[in-house]
Structure formats: structure tokens, C-alpha cells
PDB file of C-alpha atoms in Angstrom:
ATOM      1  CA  UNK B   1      76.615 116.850 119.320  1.00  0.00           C
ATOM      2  CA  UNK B   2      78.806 119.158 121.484  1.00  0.00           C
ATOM      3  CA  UNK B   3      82.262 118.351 121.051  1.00  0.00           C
ATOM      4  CA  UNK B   4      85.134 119.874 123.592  1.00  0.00           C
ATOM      5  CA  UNK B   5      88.597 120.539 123.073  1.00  0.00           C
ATOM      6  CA  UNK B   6      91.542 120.586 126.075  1.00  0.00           C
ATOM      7  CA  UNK B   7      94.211 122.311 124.635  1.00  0.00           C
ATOM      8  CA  UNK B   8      93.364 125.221 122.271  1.00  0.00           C
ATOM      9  CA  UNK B   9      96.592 125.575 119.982  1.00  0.00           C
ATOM     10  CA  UNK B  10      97.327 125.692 115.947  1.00  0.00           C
ATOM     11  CA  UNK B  11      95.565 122.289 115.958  1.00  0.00           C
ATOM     12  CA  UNK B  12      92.846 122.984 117.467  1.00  0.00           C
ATOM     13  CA  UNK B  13      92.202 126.381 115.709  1.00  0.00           C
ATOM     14  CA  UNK B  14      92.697 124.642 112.093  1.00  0.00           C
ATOM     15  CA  UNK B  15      89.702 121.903 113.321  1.00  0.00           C
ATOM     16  CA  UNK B  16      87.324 124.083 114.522  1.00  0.00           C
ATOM     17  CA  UNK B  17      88.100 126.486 111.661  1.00  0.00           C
ATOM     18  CA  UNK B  18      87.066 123.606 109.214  1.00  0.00           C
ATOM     19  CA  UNK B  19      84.548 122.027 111.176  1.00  0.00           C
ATOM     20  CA  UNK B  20      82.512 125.953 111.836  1.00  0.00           C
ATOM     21  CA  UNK B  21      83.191 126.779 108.025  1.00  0.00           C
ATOM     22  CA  UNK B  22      81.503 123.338 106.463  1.00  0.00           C
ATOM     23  CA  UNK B  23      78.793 123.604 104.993  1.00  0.00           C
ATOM     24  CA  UNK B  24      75.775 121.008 106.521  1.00  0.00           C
ATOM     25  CA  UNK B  25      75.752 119.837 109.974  1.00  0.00           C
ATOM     26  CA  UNK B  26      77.771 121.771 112.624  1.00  0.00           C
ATOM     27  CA  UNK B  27      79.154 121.081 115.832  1.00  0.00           C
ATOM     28  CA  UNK B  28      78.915 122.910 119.160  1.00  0.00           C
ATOM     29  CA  UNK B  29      81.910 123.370 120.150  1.00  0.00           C
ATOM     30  CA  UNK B  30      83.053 124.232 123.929  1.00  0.00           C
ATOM     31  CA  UNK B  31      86.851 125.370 124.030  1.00  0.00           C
ATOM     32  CA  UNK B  32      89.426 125.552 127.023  1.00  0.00           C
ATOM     33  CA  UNK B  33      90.370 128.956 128.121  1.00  0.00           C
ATOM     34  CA  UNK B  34      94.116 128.443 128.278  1.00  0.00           C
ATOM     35  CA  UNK B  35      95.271 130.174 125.332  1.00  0.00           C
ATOM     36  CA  UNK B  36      92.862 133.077 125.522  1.00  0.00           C
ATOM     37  CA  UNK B  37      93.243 134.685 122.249  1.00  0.00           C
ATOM     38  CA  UNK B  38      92.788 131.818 120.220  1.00  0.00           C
ATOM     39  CA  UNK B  39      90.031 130.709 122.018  1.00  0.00           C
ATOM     40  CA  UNK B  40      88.537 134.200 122.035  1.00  0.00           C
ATOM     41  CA  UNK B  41      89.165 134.843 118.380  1.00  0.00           C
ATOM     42  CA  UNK B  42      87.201 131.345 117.625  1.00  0.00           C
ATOM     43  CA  UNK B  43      84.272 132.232 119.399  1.00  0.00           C
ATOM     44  CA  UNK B  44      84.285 135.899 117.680  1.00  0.00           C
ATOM     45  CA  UNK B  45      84.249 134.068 114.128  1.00  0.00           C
ATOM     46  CA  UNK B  46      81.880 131.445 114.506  1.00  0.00           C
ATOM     47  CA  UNK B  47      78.647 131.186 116.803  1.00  0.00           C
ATOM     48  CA  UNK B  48      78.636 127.532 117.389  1.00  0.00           C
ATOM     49  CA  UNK B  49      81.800 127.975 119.238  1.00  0.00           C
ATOM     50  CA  UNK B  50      82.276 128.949 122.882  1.00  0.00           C
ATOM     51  CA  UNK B  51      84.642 129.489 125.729  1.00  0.00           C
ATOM     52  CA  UNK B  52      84.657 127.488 129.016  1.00  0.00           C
ATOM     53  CA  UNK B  53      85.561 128.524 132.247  1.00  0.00           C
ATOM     54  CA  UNK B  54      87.948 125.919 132.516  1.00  0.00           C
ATOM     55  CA  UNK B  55      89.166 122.317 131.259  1.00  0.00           C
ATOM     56  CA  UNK B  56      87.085 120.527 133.596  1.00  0.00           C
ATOM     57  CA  UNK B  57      83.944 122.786 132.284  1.00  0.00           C
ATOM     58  CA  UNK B  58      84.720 121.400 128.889  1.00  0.00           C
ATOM     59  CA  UNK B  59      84.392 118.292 130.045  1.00  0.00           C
ATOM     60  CA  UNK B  60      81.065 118.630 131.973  1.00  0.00           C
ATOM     61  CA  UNK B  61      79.594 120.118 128.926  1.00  0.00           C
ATOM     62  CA  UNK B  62      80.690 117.494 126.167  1.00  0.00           C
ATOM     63  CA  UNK B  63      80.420 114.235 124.644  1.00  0.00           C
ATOM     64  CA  UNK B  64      82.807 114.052 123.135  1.00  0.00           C
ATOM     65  CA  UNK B  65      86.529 115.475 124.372  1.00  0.00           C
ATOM     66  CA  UNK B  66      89.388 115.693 121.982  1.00  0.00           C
ATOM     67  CA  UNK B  67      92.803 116.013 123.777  1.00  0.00           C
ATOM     68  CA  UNK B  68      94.779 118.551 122.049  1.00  0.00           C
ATOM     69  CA  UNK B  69      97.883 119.558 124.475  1.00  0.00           C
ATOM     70  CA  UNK B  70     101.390 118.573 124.176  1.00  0.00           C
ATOM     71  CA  UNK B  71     103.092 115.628 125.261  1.00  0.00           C
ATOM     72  CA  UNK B  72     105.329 117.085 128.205  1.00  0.00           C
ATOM     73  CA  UNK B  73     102.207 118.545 130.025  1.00  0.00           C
ATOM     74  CA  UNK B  74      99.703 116.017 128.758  1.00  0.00           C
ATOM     75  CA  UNK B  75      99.568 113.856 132.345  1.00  0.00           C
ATOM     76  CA  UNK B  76      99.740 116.517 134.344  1.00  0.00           C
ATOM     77  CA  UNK B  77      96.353 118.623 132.926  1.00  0.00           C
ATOM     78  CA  UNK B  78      94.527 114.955 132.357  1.00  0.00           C
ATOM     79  CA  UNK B  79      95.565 113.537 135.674  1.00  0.00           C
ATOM     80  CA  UNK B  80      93.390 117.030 137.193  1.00  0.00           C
ATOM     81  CA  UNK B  81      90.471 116.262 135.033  1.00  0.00           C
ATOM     82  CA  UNK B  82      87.219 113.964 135.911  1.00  0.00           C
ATOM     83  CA  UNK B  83      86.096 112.334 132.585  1.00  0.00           C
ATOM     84  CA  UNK B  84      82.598 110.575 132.577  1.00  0.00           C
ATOM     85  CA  UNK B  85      81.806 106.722 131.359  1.00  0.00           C
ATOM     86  CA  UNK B  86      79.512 107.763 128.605  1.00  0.00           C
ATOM     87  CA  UNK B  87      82.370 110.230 127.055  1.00  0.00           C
ATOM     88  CA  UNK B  88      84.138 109.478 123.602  1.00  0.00           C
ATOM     89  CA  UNK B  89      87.924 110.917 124.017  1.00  0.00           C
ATOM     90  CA  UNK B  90      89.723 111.499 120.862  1.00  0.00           C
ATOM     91  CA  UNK B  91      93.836 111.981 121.413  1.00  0.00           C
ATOM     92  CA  UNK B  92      95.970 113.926 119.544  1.00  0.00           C
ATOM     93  CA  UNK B  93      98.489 113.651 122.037  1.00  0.00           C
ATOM     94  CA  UNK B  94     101.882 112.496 119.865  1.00  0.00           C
ATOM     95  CA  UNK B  95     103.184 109.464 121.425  1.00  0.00           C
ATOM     96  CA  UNK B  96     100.586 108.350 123.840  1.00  0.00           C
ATOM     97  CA  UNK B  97      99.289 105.286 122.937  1.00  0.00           C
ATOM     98  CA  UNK B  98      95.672 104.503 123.785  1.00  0.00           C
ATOM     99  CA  UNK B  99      96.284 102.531 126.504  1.00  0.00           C
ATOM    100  CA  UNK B 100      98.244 105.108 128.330  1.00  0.00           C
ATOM    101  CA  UNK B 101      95.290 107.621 127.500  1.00  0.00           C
ATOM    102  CA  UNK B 102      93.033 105.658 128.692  1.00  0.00           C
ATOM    103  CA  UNK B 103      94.277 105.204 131.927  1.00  0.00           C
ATOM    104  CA  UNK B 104      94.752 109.008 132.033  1.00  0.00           C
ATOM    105  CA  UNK B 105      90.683 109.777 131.172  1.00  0.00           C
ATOM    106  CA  UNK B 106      89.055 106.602 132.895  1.00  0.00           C
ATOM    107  CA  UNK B 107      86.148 105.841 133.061  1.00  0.00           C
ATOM    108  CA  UNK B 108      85.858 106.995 129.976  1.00  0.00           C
ATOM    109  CA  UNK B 109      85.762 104.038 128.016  1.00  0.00           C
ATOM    110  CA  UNK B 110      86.083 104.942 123.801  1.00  0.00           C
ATOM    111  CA  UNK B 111      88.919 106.166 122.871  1.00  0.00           C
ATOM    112  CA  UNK B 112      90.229 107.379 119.667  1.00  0.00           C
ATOM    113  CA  UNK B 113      94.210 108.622 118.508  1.00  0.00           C
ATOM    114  CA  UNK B 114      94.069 110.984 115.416  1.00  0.00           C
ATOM    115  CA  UNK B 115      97.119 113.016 113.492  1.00  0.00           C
ATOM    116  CA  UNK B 116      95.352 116.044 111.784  1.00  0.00           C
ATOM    117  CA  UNK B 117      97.259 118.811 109.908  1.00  0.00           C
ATOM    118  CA  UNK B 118      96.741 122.268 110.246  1.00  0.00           C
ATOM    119  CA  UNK B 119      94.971 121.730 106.451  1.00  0.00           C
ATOM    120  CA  UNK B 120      92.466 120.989 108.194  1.00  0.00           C
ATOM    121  CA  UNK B 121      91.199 124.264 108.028  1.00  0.00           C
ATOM    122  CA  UNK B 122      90.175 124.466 104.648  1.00  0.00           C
ATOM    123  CA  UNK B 123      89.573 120.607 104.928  1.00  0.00           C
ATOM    124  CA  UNK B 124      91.940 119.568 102.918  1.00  0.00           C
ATOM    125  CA  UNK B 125      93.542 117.419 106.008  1.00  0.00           C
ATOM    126  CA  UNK B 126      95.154 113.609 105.537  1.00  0.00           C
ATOM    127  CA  UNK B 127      94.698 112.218 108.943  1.00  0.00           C
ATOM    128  CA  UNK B 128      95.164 109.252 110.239  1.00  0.00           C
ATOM    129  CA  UNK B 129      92.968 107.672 112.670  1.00  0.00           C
ATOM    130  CA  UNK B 130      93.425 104.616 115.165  1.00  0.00           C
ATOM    131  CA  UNK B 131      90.635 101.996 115.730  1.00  0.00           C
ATOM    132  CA  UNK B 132      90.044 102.909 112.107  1.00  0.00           C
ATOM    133  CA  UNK B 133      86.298 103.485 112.639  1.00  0.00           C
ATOM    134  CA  UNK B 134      83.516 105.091 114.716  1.00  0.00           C
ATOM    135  CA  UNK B 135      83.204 108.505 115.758  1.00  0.00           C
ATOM    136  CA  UNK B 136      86.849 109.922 115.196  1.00  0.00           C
ATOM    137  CA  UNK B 137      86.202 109.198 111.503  1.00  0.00           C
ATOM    138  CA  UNK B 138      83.338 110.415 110.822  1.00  0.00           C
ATOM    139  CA  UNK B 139      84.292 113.657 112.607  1.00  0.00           C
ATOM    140  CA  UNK B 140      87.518 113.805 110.276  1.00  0.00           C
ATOM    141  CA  UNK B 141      85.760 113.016 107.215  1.00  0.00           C
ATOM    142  CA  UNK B 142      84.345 116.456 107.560  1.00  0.00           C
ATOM    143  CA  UNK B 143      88.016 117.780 107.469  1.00  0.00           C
ATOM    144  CA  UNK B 144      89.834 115.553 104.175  1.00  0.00           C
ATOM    145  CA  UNK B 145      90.572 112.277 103.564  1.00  0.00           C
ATOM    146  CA  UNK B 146      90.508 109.774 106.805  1.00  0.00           C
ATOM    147  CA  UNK B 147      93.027 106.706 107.010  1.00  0.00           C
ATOM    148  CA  UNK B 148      92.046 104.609 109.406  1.00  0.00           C
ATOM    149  CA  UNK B 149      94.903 102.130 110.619  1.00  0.00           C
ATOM    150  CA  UNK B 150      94.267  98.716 112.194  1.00  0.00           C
ATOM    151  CA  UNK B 151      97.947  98.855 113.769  1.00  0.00           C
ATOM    152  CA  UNK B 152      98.644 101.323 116.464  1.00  0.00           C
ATOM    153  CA  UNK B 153     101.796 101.073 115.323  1.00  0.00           C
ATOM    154  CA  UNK B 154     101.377 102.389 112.158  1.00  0.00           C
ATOM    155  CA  UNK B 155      99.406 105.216 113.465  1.00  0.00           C
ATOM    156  CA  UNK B 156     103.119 105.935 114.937  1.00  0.00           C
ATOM    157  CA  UNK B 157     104.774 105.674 111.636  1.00  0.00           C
ATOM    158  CA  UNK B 158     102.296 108.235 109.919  1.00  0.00           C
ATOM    159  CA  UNK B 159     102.741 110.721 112.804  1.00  0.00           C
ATOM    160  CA  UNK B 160     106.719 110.424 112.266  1.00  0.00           C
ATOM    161  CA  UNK B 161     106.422 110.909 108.735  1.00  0.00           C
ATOM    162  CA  UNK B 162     104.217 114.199 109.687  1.00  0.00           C
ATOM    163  CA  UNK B 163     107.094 115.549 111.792  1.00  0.00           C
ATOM    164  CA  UNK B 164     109.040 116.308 107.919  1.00  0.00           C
ATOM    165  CA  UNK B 165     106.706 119.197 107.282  1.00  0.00           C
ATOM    166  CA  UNK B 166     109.282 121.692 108.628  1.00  0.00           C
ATOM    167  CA  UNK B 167     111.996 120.115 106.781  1.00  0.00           C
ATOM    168  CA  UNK B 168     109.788 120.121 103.976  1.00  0.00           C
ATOM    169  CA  UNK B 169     109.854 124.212 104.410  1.00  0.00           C
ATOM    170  CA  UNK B 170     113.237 124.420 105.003  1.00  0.00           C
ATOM    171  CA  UNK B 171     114.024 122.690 102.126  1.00  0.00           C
ATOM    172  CA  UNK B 172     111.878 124.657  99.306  1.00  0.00           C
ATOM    173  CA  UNK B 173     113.330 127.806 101.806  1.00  0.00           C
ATOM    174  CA  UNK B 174     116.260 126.809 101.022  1.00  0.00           C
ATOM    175  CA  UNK B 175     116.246 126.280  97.269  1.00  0.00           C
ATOM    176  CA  UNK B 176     114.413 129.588  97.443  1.00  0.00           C
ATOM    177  CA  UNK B 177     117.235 131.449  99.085  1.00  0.00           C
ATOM    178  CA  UNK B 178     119.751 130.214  96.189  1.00  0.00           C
ATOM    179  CA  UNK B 179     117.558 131.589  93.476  1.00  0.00           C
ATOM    180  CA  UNK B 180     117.433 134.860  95.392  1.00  0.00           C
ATOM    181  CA  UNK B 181     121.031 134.859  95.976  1.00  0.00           C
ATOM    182  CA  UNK B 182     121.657 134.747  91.818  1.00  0.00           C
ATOM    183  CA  UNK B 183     119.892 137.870  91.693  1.00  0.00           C
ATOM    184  CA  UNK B 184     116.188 136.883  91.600  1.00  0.00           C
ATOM    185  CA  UNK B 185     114.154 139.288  93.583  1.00  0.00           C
ATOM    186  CA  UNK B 186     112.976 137.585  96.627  1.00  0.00           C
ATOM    187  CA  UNK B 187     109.312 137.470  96.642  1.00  0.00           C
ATOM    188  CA  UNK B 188     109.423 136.062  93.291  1.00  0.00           C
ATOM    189  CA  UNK B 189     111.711 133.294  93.864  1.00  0.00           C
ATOM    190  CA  UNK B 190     109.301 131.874  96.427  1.00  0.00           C
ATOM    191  CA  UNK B 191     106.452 132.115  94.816  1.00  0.00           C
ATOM    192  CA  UNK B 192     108.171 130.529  91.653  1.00  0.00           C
ATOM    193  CA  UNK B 193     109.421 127.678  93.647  1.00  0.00           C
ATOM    194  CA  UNK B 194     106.042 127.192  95.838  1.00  0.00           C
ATOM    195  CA  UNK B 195     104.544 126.801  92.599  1.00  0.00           C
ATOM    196  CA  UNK B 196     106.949 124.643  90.965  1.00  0.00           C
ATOM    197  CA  UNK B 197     106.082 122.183  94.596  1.00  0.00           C
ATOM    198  CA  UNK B 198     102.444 122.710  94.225  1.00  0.00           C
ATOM    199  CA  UNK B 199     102.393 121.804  90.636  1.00  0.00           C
ATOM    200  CA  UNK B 200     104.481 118.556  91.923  1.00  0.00           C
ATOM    201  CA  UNK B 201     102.064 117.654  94.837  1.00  0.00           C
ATOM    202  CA  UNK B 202      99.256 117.748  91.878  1.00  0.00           C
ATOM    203  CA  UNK B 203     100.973 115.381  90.074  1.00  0.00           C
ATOM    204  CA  UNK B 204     101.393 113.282  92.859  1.00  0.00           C
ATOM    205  CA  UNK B 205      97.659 112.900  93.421  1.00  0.00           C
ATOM    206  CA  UNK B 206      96.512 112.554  90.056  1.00  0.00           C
ATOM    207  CA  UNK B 207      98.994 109.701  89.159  1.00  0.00           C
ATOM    208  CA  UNK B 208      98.096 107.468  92.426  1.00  0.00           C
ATOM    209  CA  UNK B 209      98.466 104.683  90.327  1.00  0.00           C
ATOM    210  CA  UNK B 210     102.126 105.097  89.871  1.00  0.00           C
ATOM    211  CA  UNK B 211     104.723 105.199  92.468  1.00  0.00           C
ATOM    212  CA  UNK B 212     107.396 107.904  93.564  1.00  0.00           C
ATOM    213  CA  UNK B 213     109.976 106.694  92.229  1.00  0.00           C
ATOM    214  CA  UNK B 214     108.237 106.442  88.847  1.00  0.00           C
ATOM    215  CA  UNK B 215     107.339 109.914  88.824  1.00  0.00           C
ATOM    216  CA  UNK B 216     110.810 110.554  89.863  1.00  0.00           C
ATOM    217  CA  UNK B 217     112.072 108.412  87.069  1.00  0.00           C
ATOM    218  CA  UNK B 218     109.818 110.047  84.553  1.00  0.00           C
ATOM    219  CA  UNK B 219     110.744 114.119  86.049  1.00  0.00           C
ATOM    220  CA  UNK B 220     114.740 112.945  85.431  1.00  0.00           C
ATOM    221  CA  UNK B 221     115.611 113.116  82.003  1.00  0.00           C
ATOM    222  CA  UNK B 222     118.659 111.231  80.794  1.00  0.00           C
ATOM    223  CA  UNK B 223     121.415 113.411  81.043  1.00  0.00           C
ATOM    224  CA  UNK B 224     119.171 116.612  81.983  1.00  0.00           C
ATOM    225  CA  UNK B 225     119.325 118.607  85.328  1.00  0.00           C
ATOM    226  CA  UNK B 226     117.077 117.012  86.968  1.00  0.00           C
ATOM    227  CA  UNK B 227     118.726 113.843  86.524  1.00  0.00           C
ATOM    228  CA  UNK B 228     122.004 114.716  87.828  1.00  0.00           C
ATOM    229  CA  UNK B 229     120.726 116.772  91.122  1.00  0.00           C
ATOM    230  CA  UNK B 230     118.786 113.676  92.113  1.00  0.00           C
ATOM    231  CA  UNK B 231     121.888 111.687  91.334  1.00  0.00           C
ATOM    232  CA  UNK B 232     124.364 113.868  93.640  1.00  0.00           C
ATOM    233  CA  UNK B 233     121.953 114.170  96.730  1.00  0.00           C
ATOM    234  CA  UNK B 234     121.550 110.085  96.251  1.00  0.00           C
ATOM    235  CA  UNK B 235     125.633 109.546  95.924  1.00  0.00           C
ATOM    236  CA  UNK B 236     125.898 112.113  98.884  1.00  0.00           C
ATOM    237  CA  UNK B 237     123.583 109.532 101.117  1.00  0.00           C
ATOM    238  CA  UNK B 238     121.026 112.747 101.481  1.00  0.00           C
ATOM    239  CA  UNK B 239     118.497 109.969 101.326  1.00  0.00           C
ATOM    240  CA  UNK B 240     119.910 107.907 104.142  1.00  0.00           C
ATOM    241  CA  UNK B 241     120.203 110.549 106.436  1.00  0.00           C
ATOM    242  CA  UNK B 242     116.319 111.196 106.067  1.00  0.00           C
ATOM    243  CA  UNK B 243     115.528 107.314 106.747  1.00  0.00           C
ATOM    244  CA  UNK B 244     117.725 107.791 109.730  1.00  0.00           C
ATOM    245  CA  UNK B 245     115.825 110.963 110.952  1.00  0.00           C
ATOM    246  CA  UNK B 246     112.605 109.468 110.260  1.00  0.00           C
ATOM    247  CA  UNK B 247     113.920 105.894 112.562  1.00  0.00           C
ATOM    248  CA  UNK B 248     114.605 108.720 114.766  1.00  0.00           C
ATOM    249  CA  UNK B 249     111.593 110.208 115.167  1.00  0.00           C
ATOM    250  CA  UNK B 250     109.837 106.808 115.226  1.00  0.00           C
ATOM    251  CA  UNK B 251     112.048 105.250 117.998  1.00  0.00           C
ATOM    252  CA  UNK B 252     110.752 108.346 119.606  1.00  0.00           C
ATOM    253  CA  UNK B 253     106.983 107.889 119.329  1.00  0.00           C
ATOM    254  CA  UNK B 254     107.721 104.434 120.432  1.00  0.00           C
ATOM    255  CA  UNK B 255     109.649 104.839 123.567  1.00  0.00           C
ATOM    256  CA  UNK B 256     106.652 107.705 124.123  1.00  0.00           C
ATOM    257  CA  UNK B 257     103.564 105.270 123.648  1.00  0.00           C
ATOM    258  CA  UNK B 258     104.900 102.412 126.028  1.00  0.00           C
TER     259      UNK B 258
END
């Protein structure tokens, strides 16, 4: 199968990356010229991947298309383009909502939304996929876990709760920084605190059974640190302001995919 991307960003380099570094069945992969030295530097690394003339030569030479641009320019490079009826589109377009893709790529007539991370280059990517089955998953199987959703809707909610990964960074940067600023020598303050987080995200996966707030019950000893830090950033309503950024973000993707 020859699969095409329009848009040839961070995204886009992390799927190919893991799809061209799988072992078993490969894709051929036709990218967009755009952003020439990302597309150039795919198609040096791997040999099932080439470089189109342009977007519309992606889409003459492709089953199936996956839309990787950004929102703001998204109707205006799809509006140019002349999909066929026999092509499977998958958007990754945050915000558009299927209907308002498929308007944008008649006739083609399956279409897919997806919200990979940029794990997906070592294939370690959650990603949620809307209709939950068919092509899209199977193509995102090959990249980490796939959660297909039944509820475009929901597909919204998991691409809000994707948009804390910087604040995710900014917070361990943070906590970083102070350890550094009591004398710690920089370099190993992060690496100290990106392993105390990767040691955490372990522990999240292998207790799926129990919830987040039991393993945050179980981390806070009575009367230890951990404890009271969790208690002042709760009494400060730290945890309300990220429910109201995450509404945010949502109310957002909403007003986007109507």
C-alpha cells in the first residue's frame, strides 16, 4: 500500500520514522515537498520513502492520504487539491471534525481523524482514532497502542488532554530549575528529575488496575513531603486552574469542529 502525507512536519517525521523502522510489512510512502529538509532527510534514511513534486502528486500516487498540516492553513491547501472516490483520507487536522474534512477532500468517501504523538517514532504512540476501526487502526497499531472512540466528541477530549504535554515540560523544567538553583549542577538535576517522572509513568502502567488518585494516595505519606506539596497545590486551586485550561482547550476544539 502507498500511503501519502500533505503536510510534512514533527508529526509526520515521528510516523514515517516508526512506520520505515518496523520490522515486517512496510509502507511506501510518498511525502509533500513543503518542508524540504524534513522531507529530504526522510527519504535519505529510509528507501521506502520518497519526495513528490507537489501535494497534488501525493495524491495521484496514493491510496491512502493522511492530512498532516495545521489548522489555520488546512482549507486553503485542501480546497487546491483533487482527491479521488476510491481514496482513504486520514486527518490529523486538530479541530476539524470529519464532516468538515470531508467536504474539504470529496469525493473521497472514508475518512478517518487520528491524534498521534511524536512517540510514535519509536512506536511507543497512544493515539486515538475516530470511527474506531478500519484502516486508520490498523495503520496505528504499527505505531503503539490504538483507542478507537465511538464519539467524535471524545476524540476532541483526548486531543485537549494532548495539548498538556508542554505544560507537562514546563512543569518537570520547572522543578528542575529549583533543584539547580540550591546548588545542584544542572545537567544532573534534570536527569534526576526525568527519572524520578519516568519511574512514575512506569508505575502508572503497571498498576492499570488502580486509579490516580490511588497511586497518589499511596505516593503521600501521612505527614511526609509528599503529602503536604500535594496538599498546598490542592488548597492553592492549582488543580482547578488545569480543569479550566483543559475546558479551555476543549471549548476550542469544539467551536473548531462545527
Amino acid at each position: 500500500m502507498t500511503l501519502g502525507f500533505v503536510g510534512t512536519g514533527a508529526i509526520t517525521a515521528a510516523i514515517v520514522t516508526g512506520l520505515s523502522s518496523a520490522d515486517g510489512r512496510r509502507y511506501a510512502i510518498r511525502l509533500a515537498p513543503r518542508n524540504a529538509a524534513v522531507a529530504a532527510g526522510l527519504a535519505s534514511r529510509f528507501e521506502n520513502v520518497a519526495v513528490c513534486g507537489s501535494n497534488q502528486e501525493v495524491l495521484d500516487t496514493s491510496e491512502t492520504v493522511v492530512i498532516a498540516v495545521r489548522p489555520q492553513i488546512a482549507e486553503e491547501v485542501l480546497s487546491a487539491l483533487r482527491f479521488s472516490s476510491g481514496q482513504s483520507v486520514i486527518s490529523l487536522v486538530a479541530g476539524f471534525s470529519a464532516r468538515r474534512i470531508a467536504d474539504l477532500v470529496s469525493p473521497a468517501g472514508r475518512i478517518w481523524r487520528a491524534v498521534p504523538l511524536p512517540s510514535a517514532s519509536a512506536r511507543r504512540s497512544p493515539t486515538a482514532i475516530y470511527p474506531p476501526e478500519g484502516p486508520a487502526a490498523e495503520l496505528f497499531a504499527l505505531l503503539g497502542r490504538v483507542y478507537g472512540v465511538e464519539a467524535e466528541a471524545h476524540l476532541n477530549a483526548f486531543g485537549a488532554a494532548t495539548g498538556t504535554m508542554a505544560a507537562y515540560f514546563g512543569f518537570v523544567g520547572h522543578i528542575a530549575s529549583w533543584l539547580a538553583g540550591k546548588g545542584v549542577p544542572e545537567q544532573q538535576a534534570r536527569e534526576y528529575i526525568a527519572r524520578v517522572y519516568a519511574g512514575l509513568a512506569d508505575a502508572g502502567l503497571e498498576s492499570s488496575q488502580r486509579t490516580f488518585e490511588d497511586l497518589a494516595a499511596a505516593h503521600a505519606t501521612p505527614g511526609g513531603l509528599n503529602e503536604q506539596l500535594l496538599r498546598d497545590l490542592t488548597d492553592h486551586g492549582v488543580f482547578g486552574i488545569l480543569t479550566d485550561a483543559l475546558d479551555a482547550v476543549y471549548r476550542r476544539a469544539a467551536a473548531q469542529s462545527a
